Amino acid sequence: MIKKRIIVCLDVKDGRTTKGVKFLNNIDIGDPVEMASEYYRQGVDELVFYDIIASARGRGPILDLISRVASQVFIPFCVGGGIGTIDDIRSTILAGAEKVSLNSQAVKNPGLITEGARIFGNQCIVLGMDVRKDPTKPSGYGTTINGGRVDTGLDALEWAKKGVSLGAGEIVLNSMDADGTKNGYDIELTKMISENVDVPVIASGGGGTPQHLVDVLKEGKADAALIASMVHNGTYTIGQIKSDLNQQGIPVRM
């Protein structure tokens, strides 16, 4: 049976880990290198590192910081934020990342997905999606870029399908409505995308308790759950979360 993955997200701003609610009011919560090392020690399956202001500022990835994080963890490590060219993808992977997450830049230049997948393999190219409810869209959800600041006009389901057809090997699906609330994932959104693409879907936004992860992994049909607040604030450890999931019949790496 394929194991479900628990992934910790480190949102990084100016070299520090930060956390907000619905992409607003971010506060400094620590050093990303130290935090990555601690989550690796606790047994997390993967790490995702997002530079949340790189695209908005028009700059590339912080390679020095990526390299320092990569030196501390020996699990899959995905990096997003400001990756807009093939050279950016190459330098990020050479700095120690196994995958890159393309979000704003993928919308602006969809060919980057295809070219990245051709050169580095589909497994290296993750489509990051920041999605919010939009009743004017066919699926009921729209897509944003630049840290939620810009509405793309794209329907979320259509963009997910197109991203996969272009070569994305995985989707990180972030519900902006649920982000940082700790009130649970958007099950309806996650299930809709999961049932309509043939690549792994990682649910993101809203995880606050182990039961929330159970719900999105079972009902939402997600392949993995991305968490942040619930471990950043010390409420749970990775071990506690995995133990809870295991007891409820969710296959995880213990």
Short mmCIF file of N, CA, C and O in Angstrom, two decimals, residues 99-178:
data_model
loop_
_atom_site.label_atom_id
_atom_site.label_comp_id
_atom_site.label_asym_id
_atom_site.label_seq_id
_atom_site.Cartn_x
_atom_site.Cartn_y
_atom_site.Cartn_z
N LYS A 99 13.17 18.95 -5.78
CA LYS A 99 12.05 19.40 -6.60
C LYS A 99 11.98 20.92 -6.56
O LYS A 99 12.44 21.54 -5.60
N VAL A 100 11.34 21.48 -7.59
CA VAL A 100 11.04 22.91 -7.56
C VAL A 100 9.54 23.09 -7.72
O VAL A 100 8.89 22.34 -8.46
N SER A 101 8.99 24.06 -7.03
CA SER A 101 7.58 24.37 -7.13
C SER A 101 7.42 25.63 -7.99
O SER A 101 7.96 26.67 -7.66
N LEU A 102 6.69 25.48 -9.09
CA LEU A 102 6.44 26.61 -9.99
C LEU A 102 5.00 27.06 -9.79
O LEU A 102 4.07 26.27 -9.93
N ASN A 103 4.81 28.33 -9.46
CA ASN A 103 3.49 28.85 -9.16
C ASN A 103 3.22 30.08 -10.03
O ASN A 103 2.72 29.98 -11.14
N SER A 104 3.63 31.24 -9.56
CA SER A 104 3.44 32.47 -10.34
C SER A 104 4.12 32.37 -11.70
O SER A 104 3.53 32.74 -12.73
N GLN A 105 5.35 31.86 -11.70
CA GLN A 105 6.10 31.83 -12.96
C GLN A 105 5.50 30.84 -13.95
O GLN A 105 5.63 31.02 -15.17
N ALA A 106 4.84 29.79 -13.44
CA ALA A 106 4.21 28.81 -14.34
C ALA A 106 3.02 29.42 -15.06
O ALA A 106 2.77 29.13 -16.24
N VAL A 107 2.29 30.30 -14.37
CA VAL A 107 1.16 30.99 -15.00
C VAL A 107 1.67 31.97 -16.05
O VAL A 107 1.13 32.06 -17.16
N LYS A 108 2.74 32.69 -15.72
CA LYS A 108 3.28 33.69 -16.63
C LYS A 108 3.97 33.05 -17.83
O LYS A 108 3.99 33.62 -18.94
N ASN A 109 4.56 31.87 -17.63
CA ASN A 109 5.30 31.19 -18.69
C ASN A 109 5.08 29.68 -18.59
O ASN A 109 5.93 28.95 -18.08
N PRO A 110 3.92 29.19 -19.08
CA PRO A 110 3.61 27.75 -18.96
C PRO A 110 4.65 26.85 -19.59
O PRO A 110 4.83 25.69 -19.16
N GLY A 111 5.37 27.36 -20.59
CA GLY A 111 6.40 26.56 -21.23
C GLY A 111 7.52 26.16 -20.29
O GLY A 111 8.24 25.18 -20.54
N LEU A 112 7.66 26.88 -19.18
CA LEU A 112 8.69 26.55 -18.18
C LEU A 112 8.42 25.18 -17.57
O LEU A 112 9.36 24.43 -17.26
N ILE A 113 7.14 24.83 -17.40
CA ILE A 113 6.79 23.50 -16.88
C ILE A 113 7.28 22.43 -17.84
O ILE A 113 7.95 21.47 -17.45
N THR A 114 6.94 22.60 -19.12
CA THR A 114 7.30 21.60 -20.13
C THR A 114 8.81 21.45 -20.28
O THR A 114 9.34 20.34 -20.30
N GLU A 115 9.48 22.58 -20.38
CA GLU A 115 10.94 22.54 -20.56
C GLU A 115 11.62 21.99 -19.32
O GLU A 115 12.56 21.19 -19.41
N GLY A 116 11.13 22.39 -18.13
CA GLY A 116 11.70 21.86 -16.89
C GLY A 116 11.53 20.36 -16.77
O GLY A 116 12.46 19.63 -16.37
N ALA A 117 10.34 19.88 -17.13
CA ALA A 117 10.07 18.43 -17.06
C ALA A 117 10.93 17.67 -18.08
O ALA A 117 11.41 16.57 -17.80
N ARG A 118 11.13 18.27 -19.26
CA ARG A 118 11.94 17.60 -20.29
C ARG A 118 13.39 17.45 -19.85
O ARG A 118 14.01 16.40 -20.05
N ILE A 119 13.93 18.50 -19.23
CA ILE A 119 15.35 18.49 -18.86
C ILE A 119 15.60 17.73 -17.55
O ILE A 119 16.55 16.94 -17.45
N PHE A 120 14.74 17.96 -16.56
CA PHE A 120 15.02 17.43 -15.22
C PHE A 120 14.11 16.28 -14.81
O PHE A 120 14.35 15.64 -13.79
N GLY A 121 13.06 16.01 -15.59
CA GLY A 121 12.12 14.93 -15.27
C GLY A 121 10.87 15.48 -14.59
O GLY A 121 10.94 16.43 -13.82
N ASN A 122 9.73 14.85 -14.88
CA ASN A 122 8.45 15.29 -14.29
C ASN A 122 8.49 15.32 -12.77
O ASN A 122 7.84 16.16 -12.14
N GLN A 123 9.22 14.36 -12.19
CA GLN A 123 9.22 14.24 -10.72
C GLN A 123 9.85 15.46 -10.06
O GLN A 123 9.64 15.70 -8.87
N CYS A 124 10.59 16.26 -10.81
CA CYS A 124 11.25 17.46 -10.26
C CYS A 124 10.35 18.69 -10.33
O CYS A 124 10.64 19.69 -9.68
N ILE A 125 9.29 18.63 -11.12
CA ILE A 125 8.48 19.83 -11.38
C ILE A 125 7.13 19.72 -10.67
O ILE A 125 6.29 18.88 -11.01
N VAL A 126 6.94 20.58 -9.68
CA VAL A 126 5.71 20.63 -8.91
C VAL A 126 4.93 21.88 -9.30
O VAL A 126 5.50 22.97 -9.37
N LEU A 127 3.64 21.72 -9.57
CA LEU A 127 2.79 22.87 -9.85
C LEU A 127 2.21 23.36 -8.52
O LEU A 127 1.43 22.65 -7.88
N GLY A 128 2.60 24.55 -8.10
CA GLY A 128 2.04 25.15 -6.91
C GLY A 128 0.82 25.98 -7.29
O GLY A 128 0.86 26.75 -8.25
N MET A 129 -0.28 25.79 -6.55
CA MET A 129 -1.51 26.52 -6.85
C MET A 129 -2.05 27.20 -5.59
O MET A 129 -2.30 26.52 -4.59
N ASP A 130 -2.23 28.50 -5.65
CA ASP A 130 -2.87 29.25 -4.56
C ASP A 130 -4.29 29.56 -5.04
O ASP A 130 -4.49 30.39 -5.92
N VAL A 131 -5.25 28.88 -4.41
CA VAL A 131 -6.62 28.85 -4.92
C VAL A 131 -7.58 29.46 -3.90
O VAL A 131 -7.43 29.25 -2.70
N ARG A 132 -8.55 30.21 -4.39
CA ARG A 132 -9.61 30.68 -3.49
C ARG A 132 -10.98 30.51 -4.16
O ARG A 132 -11.08 30.43 -5.38
N LYS A 133 -12.01 30.43 -3.33
CA LYS A 133 -13.37 30.25 -3.84
C LYS A 133 -13.74 31.43 -4.75
O LYS A 133 -13.47 32.58 -4.41
N ASP A 134 -14.36 31.10 -5.89
CA ASP A 134 -14.79 32.11 -6.84
C ASP A 134 -16.01 31.58 -7.59
O ASP A 134 -15.89 30.76 -8.50
N PRO A 135 -17.21 32.01 -7.18
CA PRO A 135 -18.43 31.49 -7.78
C PRO A 135 -18.58 31.79 -9.27
O PRO A 135 -19.42 31.19 -9.94
N THR A 136 -17.76 32.70 -9.80
CA THR A 136 -17.85 33.02 -11.23
C THR A 136 -17.12 31.99 -12.10
O THR A 136 -17.27 31.99 -13.31
N LYS A 137 -16.32 31.12 -11.47
CA LYS A 137 -15.55 30.12 -12.22
C LYS A 137 -16.34 28.81 -12.33
O LYS A 137 -17.10 28.45 -11.42
N PRO A 138 -16.16 28.07 -13.43
CA PRO A 138 -16.90 26.80 -13.62
C PRO A 138 -16.74 25.82 -12.46
O PRO A 138 -17.70 25.16 -12.07
N SER A 139 -15.54 25.73 -11.90
CA SER A 139 -15.29 24.79 -10.81
C SER A 139 -15.67 25.36 -9.45
O SER A 139 -15.69 24.64 -8.45
N GLY A 140 -15.91 26.68 -9.41
CA GLY A 140 -16.18 27.34 -8.13
C GLY A 140 -14.92 27.86 -7.45
O GLY A 140 -14.99 28.41 -6.35
N TYR A 141 -13.77 27.71 -8.13
CA TYR A 141 -12.50 28.14 -7.55
C TYR A 141 -11.64 28.82 -8.60
O TYR A 141 -11.56 28.36 -9.75
N GLY A 142 -10.98 29.92 -8.20
CA GLY A 142 -10.06 30.63 -9.07
C GLY A 142 -8.63 30.50 -8.58
O GLY A 142 -8.38 30.06 -7.46
N THR A 143 -7.69 30.92 -9.41
CA THR A 143 -6.26 30.78 -9.12
C THR A 143 -5.61 32.16 -9.01
O THR A 143 -5.89 33.05 -9.81
N THR A 144 -4.73 32.32 -8.02
CA THR A 144 -4.01 33.58 -7.83
C THR A 144 -2.51 33.35 -7.93
O THR A 144 -2.03 32.22 -7.82
N ILE A 145 -1.78 34.44 -8.10
CA ILE A 145 -0.31 34.38 -8.10
C ILE A 145 0.25 35.53 -7.26
O ILE A 145 -0.50 36.32 -6.71
N ASN A 146 1.59 35.57 -7.21
CA ASN A 146 2.30 36.60 -6.44
C ASN A 146 1.83 36.64 -4.98
O ASN A 146 1.46 37.69 -4.46
N GLY A 147 1.82 35.45 -4.37
CA GLY A 147 1.44 35.37 -2.96
C GLY A 147 0.00 35.76 -2.71
O GLY A 147 -0.33 36.34 -1.67
N GLY A 148 -0.87 35.45 -3.68
CA GLY A 148 -2.29 35.75 -3.52
C GLY A 148 -2.69 37.16 -3.87
O GLY A 148 -3.85 37.54 -3.75
N ARG A 149 -1.72 37.95 -4.33
CA ARG A 149 -2.00 39.37 -4.61
C ARG A 149 -2.67 39.61 -5.96
O ARG A 149 -3.30 40.64 -6.16
N VAL A 150 -2.51 38.67 -6.89
CA VAL A 150 -2.99 38.88 -8.25
C VAL A 150 -3.91 37.73 -8.68
O VAL A 150 -3.53 36.56 -8.63
N ASP A 151 -5.12 38.07 -9.11
CA ASP A 151 -6.07 37.08 -9.63
C ASP A 151 -5.71 36.81 -11.09
O ASP A 151 -5.64 37.73 -11.90
N THR A 152 -5.50 35.55 -11.43
CA THR A 152 -5.07 35.20 -12.80
C THR A 152 -6.24 35.12 -13.77
O THR A 152 -6.02 35.13 -14.98
N GLY A 153 -7.46 34.97 -13.25
CA GLY A 153 -8.60 34.73 -14.12
C GLY A 153 -8.77 33.27 -14.50
O GLY A 153 -9.74 32.89 -15.16
N LEU A 154 -7.81 32.42 -14.08
CA LEU A 154 -7.85 31.00 -14.45
C LEU A 154 -8.75 30.22 -13.50
O LEU A 154 -8.72 30.41 -12.28
N ASP A 155 -9.53 29.29 -14.07
CA ASP A 155 -10.29 28.35 -13.27
C ASP A 155 -9.32 27.32 -12.68
O ASP A 155 -8.45 26.81 -13.38
N ALA A 156 -9.49 27.01 -11.38
CA ALA A 156 -8.53 26.14 -10.70
C ALA A 156 -8.45 24.75 -11.32
O ALA A 156 -7.35 24.21 -11.53
N LEU A 157 -9.59 24.16 -11.61
CA LEU A 157 -9.58 22.80 -12.17
C LEU A 157 -8.97 22.79 -13.57
O LEU A 157 -8.15 21.92 -13.89
N GLU A 158 -9.31 23.76 -14.39
CA GLU A 158 -8.74 23.83 -15.73
C GLU A 158 -7.23 24.00 -15.68
O GLU A 158 -6.49 23.37 -16.45
N TRP A 159 -6.75 24.86 -14.76
CA TRP A 159 -5.31 25.10 -14.67
C TRP A 159 -4.58 23.87 -14.13
O TRP A 159 -3.49 23.55 -14.59
N ALA A 160 -5.18 23.17 -13.18
CA ALA A 160 -4.56 21.94 -12.66
C ALA A 160 -4.38 20.92 -13.79
O ALA A 160 -3.30 20.33 -13.95
N LYS A 161 -5.44 20.73 -14.57
CA LYS A 161 -5.36 19.77 -15.69
C LYS A 161 -4.32 20.20 -16.72
O LYS A 161 -3.54 19.39 -17.22
N LYS A 162 -4.30 21.50 -17.01
CA LYS A 162 -3.35 21.99 -18.01
C LYS A 162 -1.92 21.84 -17.50
O LYS A 162 -1.02 21.42 -18.24
N GLY A 163 -1.69 22.18 -16.23
CA GLY A 163 -0.35 22.05 -15.66
C GLY A 163 0.19 20.64 -15.75
O GLY A 163 1.36 20.42 -16.07
N VAL A 164 -0.68 19.67 -15.48
CA VAL A 164 -0.27 18.26 -15.57
C VAL A 164 0.00 17.87 -17.02
O VAL A 164 0.98 17.18 -17.33
N SER A 165 -0.86 18.35 -17.93
CA SER A 165 -0.65 18.02 -19.35
C SER A 165 0.66 18.62 -19.87
O SER A 165 1.29 18.08 -20.78
N LEU A 166 1.08 19.74 -19.28
CA LEU A 166 2.34 20.37 -19.68
C LEU A 166 3.56 19.66 -19.12
O LEU A 166 4.68 19.86 -19.61
N GLY A 167 3.36 18.84 -18.06
CA GLY A 167 4.49 18.07 -17.54
C GLY A 167 4.70 18.09 -16.04
O GLY A 167 5.64 17.47 -15.54
N ALA A 168 3.85 18.80 -15.28
CA ALA A 168 4.01 18.80 -13.82
C ALA A 168 3.79 17.39 -13.27
O ALA A 168 2.83 16.72 -13.65
N GLY A 169 4.66 16.96 -12.38
CA GLY A 169 4.58 15.61 -11.83
C GLY A 169 3.86 15.54 -10.49
O GLY A 169 3.68 14.44 -9.94
N GLU A 170 3.45 16.69 -9.97
CA GLU A 170 2.80 16.74 -8.66
C GLU A 170 2.15 18.11 -8.53
O GLU A 170 2.58 19.07 -9.18
N ILE A 171 1.11 18.21 -7.69
CA ILE A 171 0.46 19.50 -7.43
C ILE A 171 0.43 19.75 -5.94
O ILE A 171 0.03 18.88 -5.16
N VAL A 172 0.87 20.94 -5.53
CA VAL A 172 0.61 21.41 -4.16
C VAL A 172 -0.57 22.37 -4.25
O VAL A 172 -0.48 23.42 -4.87
N LEU A 173 -1.68 21.95 -3.65
CA LEU A 173 -2.95 22.66 -3.78
C LEU A 173 -3.24 23.41 -2.48
O LEU A 173 -3.65 22.82 -1.49
N ASN A 174 -3.03 24.71 -2.52
CA ASN A 174 -3.20 25.51 -1.31
C ASN A 174 -4.50 26.29 -1.33
O ASN A 174 -4.73 27.12 -2.21
N SER A 175 -5.35 26.02 -0.34
CA SER A 175 -6.59 26.78 -0.19
C SER A 175 -6.30 28.07 0.56
O SER A 175 -5.98 28.05 1.75
N MET A 176 -6.41 29.19 -0.13
CA MET A 176 -6.15 30.47 0.52
C MET A 176 -7.21 30.81 1.55
O MET A 176 -6.94 31.50 2.53
N ASP A 177 -8.42 30.30 1.34
CA ASP A 177 -9.50 30.55 2.30
C ASP A 177 -9.22 29.86 3.64
O ASP A 177 -9.63 30.35 4.69
N ALA A 178 -8.53 28.73 3.58
CA ALA A 178 -8.25 27.96 4.80
C ALA A 178 -6.85 28.23 5.37
O ALA A 178 -6.58 27.90 6.53
#
